[in-house]
Every structure is written in C-alpha cells, then in structure tokens.
Amino acid sequence: MNDEQQAAYVSSLYPGQSLAADDIRRIIQREEYNMQHKGHEGKHLAMFLIFLCVLAILPKTVRYWRQRHPRSYRLVSIGSICLIPPYFALANRYFRFVSIWIGYALANTYILYLATREPLYPRTPRRVYQWFALTNKVSYAVFVAGIVLFALCFFNVAPGLTDTERMVESSLITVFYGLYFGLMSRDLVTLCSDKMAATLGYASSNGLPTKHLPHTVCCICGDGLGYGSTGTDTGGGLLHADAAPKQSTGTVEPTHNLDCGHEFHATCIRGWCVVGKKDTCPFCCEKVDLTPFKQSPWDRQELFYVTSLEYMRFFISWQPLTLLLLAGIFWVLGLD
C-alpha cells in the first residue's frame, strides 16, 4: 500500500482521529504483524510449553554434566564466558569493553602459559595465585564501586549529576565489569590450580595423590613451609631445572593447618579456597571448614561476592546457550 492507502486504512480503524505519519506507520506495522501471526495460537502454545520443559530439564542436565564430565563442562563454560560477551560487544561496537578484554586476555594468556609449563618454575604457583587474588580483589572493588554509584543514582543524591542517563549507564557497566572479570578470574584460577597440582604430583583429579607429601612442603605451590621460597625442587624433578637453588629470605611466612592435618602457606590455601572457591583439601580432598576465612567483614563480603558469581554465570554463559538450543528446537520442529 502507498501512503494514501495506508492513511485511509488507518482512518477506517480509528475514525475521527487525526494521526501523525509516525503513528500511522506504527499502526500499519502492528497490523502486518498481527496478520502474519493470525491463527498461530497453537504454535505459540507449543513454543511456550517447550520453553518450560527446557527450563525444567536444563538445571538437572547441567548438574549431571558437571558431576560426570567436569573437564568438558569446565571447558565449555570457560569458552562461552570468554567468547560470548566480546562477540556481542564487538557486534554492537562497544570498543571500550573489547579493548579491556583484549588486555585482560593477553595477561591471562601469559599466566596460563606459566601454569601449564612442564617442568614448573618453583615460584610459578605462588605468582599465579597472587595474580588471581589481585584480579579477584580488583574485580570485587569495581563491583562495589558500581553498586555504590548505582545507589547514588537511585536515590538521586546529587541532582543534575546522579539523575542523568549517562551516570546510570556508567554504574550498570561498572557492576557488569566487576562481575564479568571476577567470573573469568575464578574459572581461570580453577583451571590453573588443577593443572599445577597435577604437575607437582601431590594431588590428582581422582583424589589419589601420586606421591608422598613431606610435612615441610606446601602441596599447592611445592615450596617449603615456614620461610619464603627457597627455589629448591622438593617435587622430585617436577620443578624447572634451570631455576638454581636460592637462599631463604629468612622471612617467616604464615601457614595454615586444615582439620585433616595438612599444612599450607596461608596465601596458597586462601587462593585455593577463597579465590578458586574449592571446599576440599588439595591433597586428601577432605572437606574444608571455611570459617577461618570469614573472620573479617571484608572476608565475609568477598566470599559472598565469589558465591554470587555463579548467578552471573547463567546470564553470561548459559542463557545465550539456552536461547540457541531453543532456536534449534524451534527450527527443527518448524516453529518459526
């Protein structure tokens, strides 16, 4: 229909009303949509029932997948988290996020390279945990800053500044940055810790250690307990041969004993339990009491933040995959 015919058609639908050109165009588009989907009520009901079935089955399926095939689950989860947001950001020209993601990815690529090398440098495990502890704290601080900024905008503390659309958008973006990069850090430290533990040989994925753990060695990093890194190979040749033994710095490093009796560097076991969110001993896989890591308000809030990242995983990773699965089911059944 040409413009005159569209105006006449809309006038017949709304007699006695003077409508602008934009209103006429929207009405025409709505009518075309209604005509296109007329008589599709049964199809829409079928799509809705399929959607409910997928939502009901998906959590149990993902839980079963994570328990029976943890490696493939972890790889798919990390891959979707690392690739889906940058793809949408690039498609929508959010170049600031893409630039930050590239810098973060390059830094973590180097960390992954260090953690997966065989043999392992003596100080690599400590540096890996320190790096991810830093990224976790920075992500948490960014998340808190975004929440505070959003609260200021919500209560309009500074009229003319906090009630602007740009300020609200900035607060939501800041919250997203804190959650997204915190989630990436958590998944990557899990990948690195499992690999380094397997390389050192004191722990394995089936819970059976591959060699004896001396009582003077931290099985997370492979270093001696009580003092700073000596650079010596206490792992039976699993540390890098080029790293010459160094003298102890003489600085006593705090250690932590678990209920199972195994002792670790305090920074190492904190990185294992809090940053990596593991609740088992790295050596014997006995359950770990996380109470000692909740003594200060900051620690309790940090643990809450790490736990809340799991909810973010659904929106970043599993929600797009769920929509893709639904689109595939609808296409196979002809429910376009």
XYZ file of C-alpha atoms in Angstrom, residues 46-244:
199
model
C 3.686 -25.319 21.780
C 6.692 -22.971 21.840
C 5.808 -21.867 25.361
C 5.484 -25.469 26.593
C 8.842 -26.375 25.009
C 10.393 -23.364 26.709
C 9.073 -24.507 30.108
C 10.332 -28.062 29.532
C 13.817 -26.827 28.632
C 13.930 -24.623 31.738
C 12.838 -27.568 33.898
C 15.291 -30.084 32.430
C 18.327 -27.855 31.873
C 19.467 -27.382 35.533
C 19.478 -31.137 36.223
C 21.218 -31.824 32.923
C 23.921 -29.235 33.612
C 24.385 -30.576 37.162
C 24.745 -34.136 35.844
C 27.177 -32.951 33.166
C 29.283 -31.102 35.743
C 29.479 -34.171 38.013
C 30.151 -36.822 35.373
C 32.233 -34.859 32.872
C 33.766 -31.915 34.785
C 36.532 -31.278 32.268
C 34.262 -30.803 29.253
C 31.805 -28.815 31.378
C 34.582 -26.500 32.533
C 35.947 -26.015 29.015
C 32.509 -25.193 27.552
C 31.735 -22.874 30.464
C 35.043 -21.012 30.229
C 34.837 -20.844 26.436
C 31.333 -19.382 26.452
C 32.198 -16.889 29.193
C 35.333 -15.738 27.392
C 33.855 -15.506 23.887
C 30.129 -14.660 24.046
C 30.342 -11.188 25.699
C 33.211 -9.980 23.443
C 31.278 -11.146 20.384
C 28.181 -9.136 21.313
C 30.327 -6.179 22.377
C 32.128 -6.173 19.031
C 28.860 -6.570 17.115
C 27.403 -3.565 18.968
C 30.633 -1.508 18.704
C 31.399 -1.421 22.431
C 35.094 -0.949 21.726
C 35.963 0.094 25.270
C 34.930 -3.310 26.613
C 36.697 -5.060 23.741
C 39.929 -3.149 24.497
C 39.797 -4.033 28.209
C 39.004 -7.658 27.359
C 41.975 -7.907 24.972
C 44.368 -6.554 27.628
C 42.966 -8.889 30.269
C 43.103 -11.848 27.871
C 46.741 -11.195 26.981
C 47.757 -11.018 30.660
C 45.926 -14.245 31.472
C 47.340 -15.983 28.416
C 50.801 -15.410 29.869
C 49.655 -16.676 33.291
C 48.148 -19.784 31.690
C 51.396 -20.343 29.823
C 53.360 -20.262 33.079
C 50.892 -22.537 34.885
C 50.826 -25.192 32.159
C 54.577 -25.445 31.608
C 56.253 -28.740 32.429
C 58.517 -28.725 34.353
C 57.200 -25.928 36.554
C 59.255 -22.993 37.815
C 59.443 -23.033 41.644
C 57.755 -19.635 42.102
C 55.117 -20.059 39.408
C 52.288 -21.401 41.649
C 52.751 -18.541 44.116
C 52.755 -15.944 41.356
C 49.671 -17.473 39.735
C 47.699 -17.347 42.993
C 48.919 -13.834 43.730
C 47.825 -12.676 40.273
C 44.337 -14.146 40.557
C 43.985 -12.923 44.150
C 44.787 -9.427 42.846
C 42.345 -9.661 39.932
C 39.686 -11.009 42.282
C 40.129 -8.083 44.694
C 40.169 -5.528 41.866
C 37.032 -7.044 40.316
C 35.332 -7.035 43.716
C 36.304 -3.389 44.284
C 34.950 -2.443 40.843
C 31.727 -4.319 41.614
C 31.307 -2.489 44.945
C 32.043 0.856 43.268
C 29.351 0.142 40.682
C 26.822 -0.774 43.384
C 27.589 2.420 45.321
C 27.322 4.512 42.156
C 24.007 2.892 41.260
C 22.686 3.549 44.792
C 23.636 7.218 44.445
C 21.765 7.369 41.157
C 18.764 5.513 42.576
C 18.379 7.925 45.496
C 19.437 10.903 43.333
C 21.945 12.167 45.889
C 23.294 14.862 43.568
C 20.507 16.200 41.315
C 21.786 17.135 37.906
C 24.571 14.528 38.115
C 23.230 11.265 39.515
C 19.907 11.524 37.704
C 21.451 11.583 34.220
C 21.138 8.653 31.851
C 24.899 8.555 31.335
C 25.587 8.197 35.068
C 23.066 5.347 35.456
C 24.522 3.600 32.425
C 28.057 4.007 33.818
C 27.041 2.450 37.143
C 25.484 -0.596 35.463
C 28.511 -1.041 33.196
C 30.806 -0.857 36.248
C 28.789 -3.561 38.019
C 28.966 -5.742 34.904
C 32.739 -5.287 34.624
C 33.221 -6.315 38.255
C 31.097 -9.433 37.874
C 32.327 -10.489 34.445
C 36.068 -10.232 35.046
C 35.645 -11.715 38.527
C 33.899 -14.708 36.979
C 36.637 -15.103 34.390
C 39.308 -14.964 37.103
C 37.577 -17.606 39.167
C 37.256 -20.060 36.274
C 40.805 -19.494 35.072
C 42.332 -19.959 38.547
C 40.452 -23.257 38.836
C 41.948 -24.372 35.543
C 45.442 -23.279 36.600
C 45.264 -24.792 40.101
C 44.187 -28.206 38.803
C 46.952 -28.203 36.203
C 49.674 -27.107 38.640
C 48.526 -29.620 41.264
C 48.708 -32.401 38.677
C 52.159 -31.230 37.544
C 53.531 -31.157 41.090
C 52.096 -34.619 41.609
C 50.797 -34.177 45.150
C 47.130 -34.233 44.084
C 45.098 -35.606 41.217
C 41.576 -35.299 39.848
C 40.535 -38.700 41.264
C 41.586 -37.684 44.779
C 44.526 -40.119 44.951
C 47.922 -38.404 45.403
C 50.636 -39.673 43.083
C 53.456 -39.326 45.623
C 54.198 -38.781 49.303
C 53.816 -35.257 50.703
C 56.639 -34.271 53.112
C 55.349 -32.433 56.163
C 57.640 -29.497 55.332
C 56.173 -28.891 51.844
C 53.083 -26.966 50.722
C 51.473 -29.165 48.065
C 49.759 -26.201 46.401
C 52.934 -24.414 45.358
C 55.556 -27.119 46.009
C 57.609 -24.788 48.247
C 58.899 -25.437 51.731
C 56.861 -24.291 54.719
C 57.901 -21.718 57.291
C 60.058 -19.430 55.147
C 59.974 -17.659 51.812
C 60.567 -19.511 48.591
C 63.873 -21.334 48.508
C 63.683 -22.127 44.825
C 64.605 -25.745 45.541
C 62.979 -28.700 43.874
C 61.005 -30.573 46.516
C 58.789 -32.174 43.904
C 61.016 -34.920 42.556
C 62.169 -33.154 39.413
C 58.837 -31.577 38.556
C 60.131 -28.064 39.046
C 62.144 -26.311 36.366
C 65.752 -27.455 36.234
C 67.044 -24.036 35.152
C 65.950 -22.415 38.409
C 69.049 -22.518 40.562
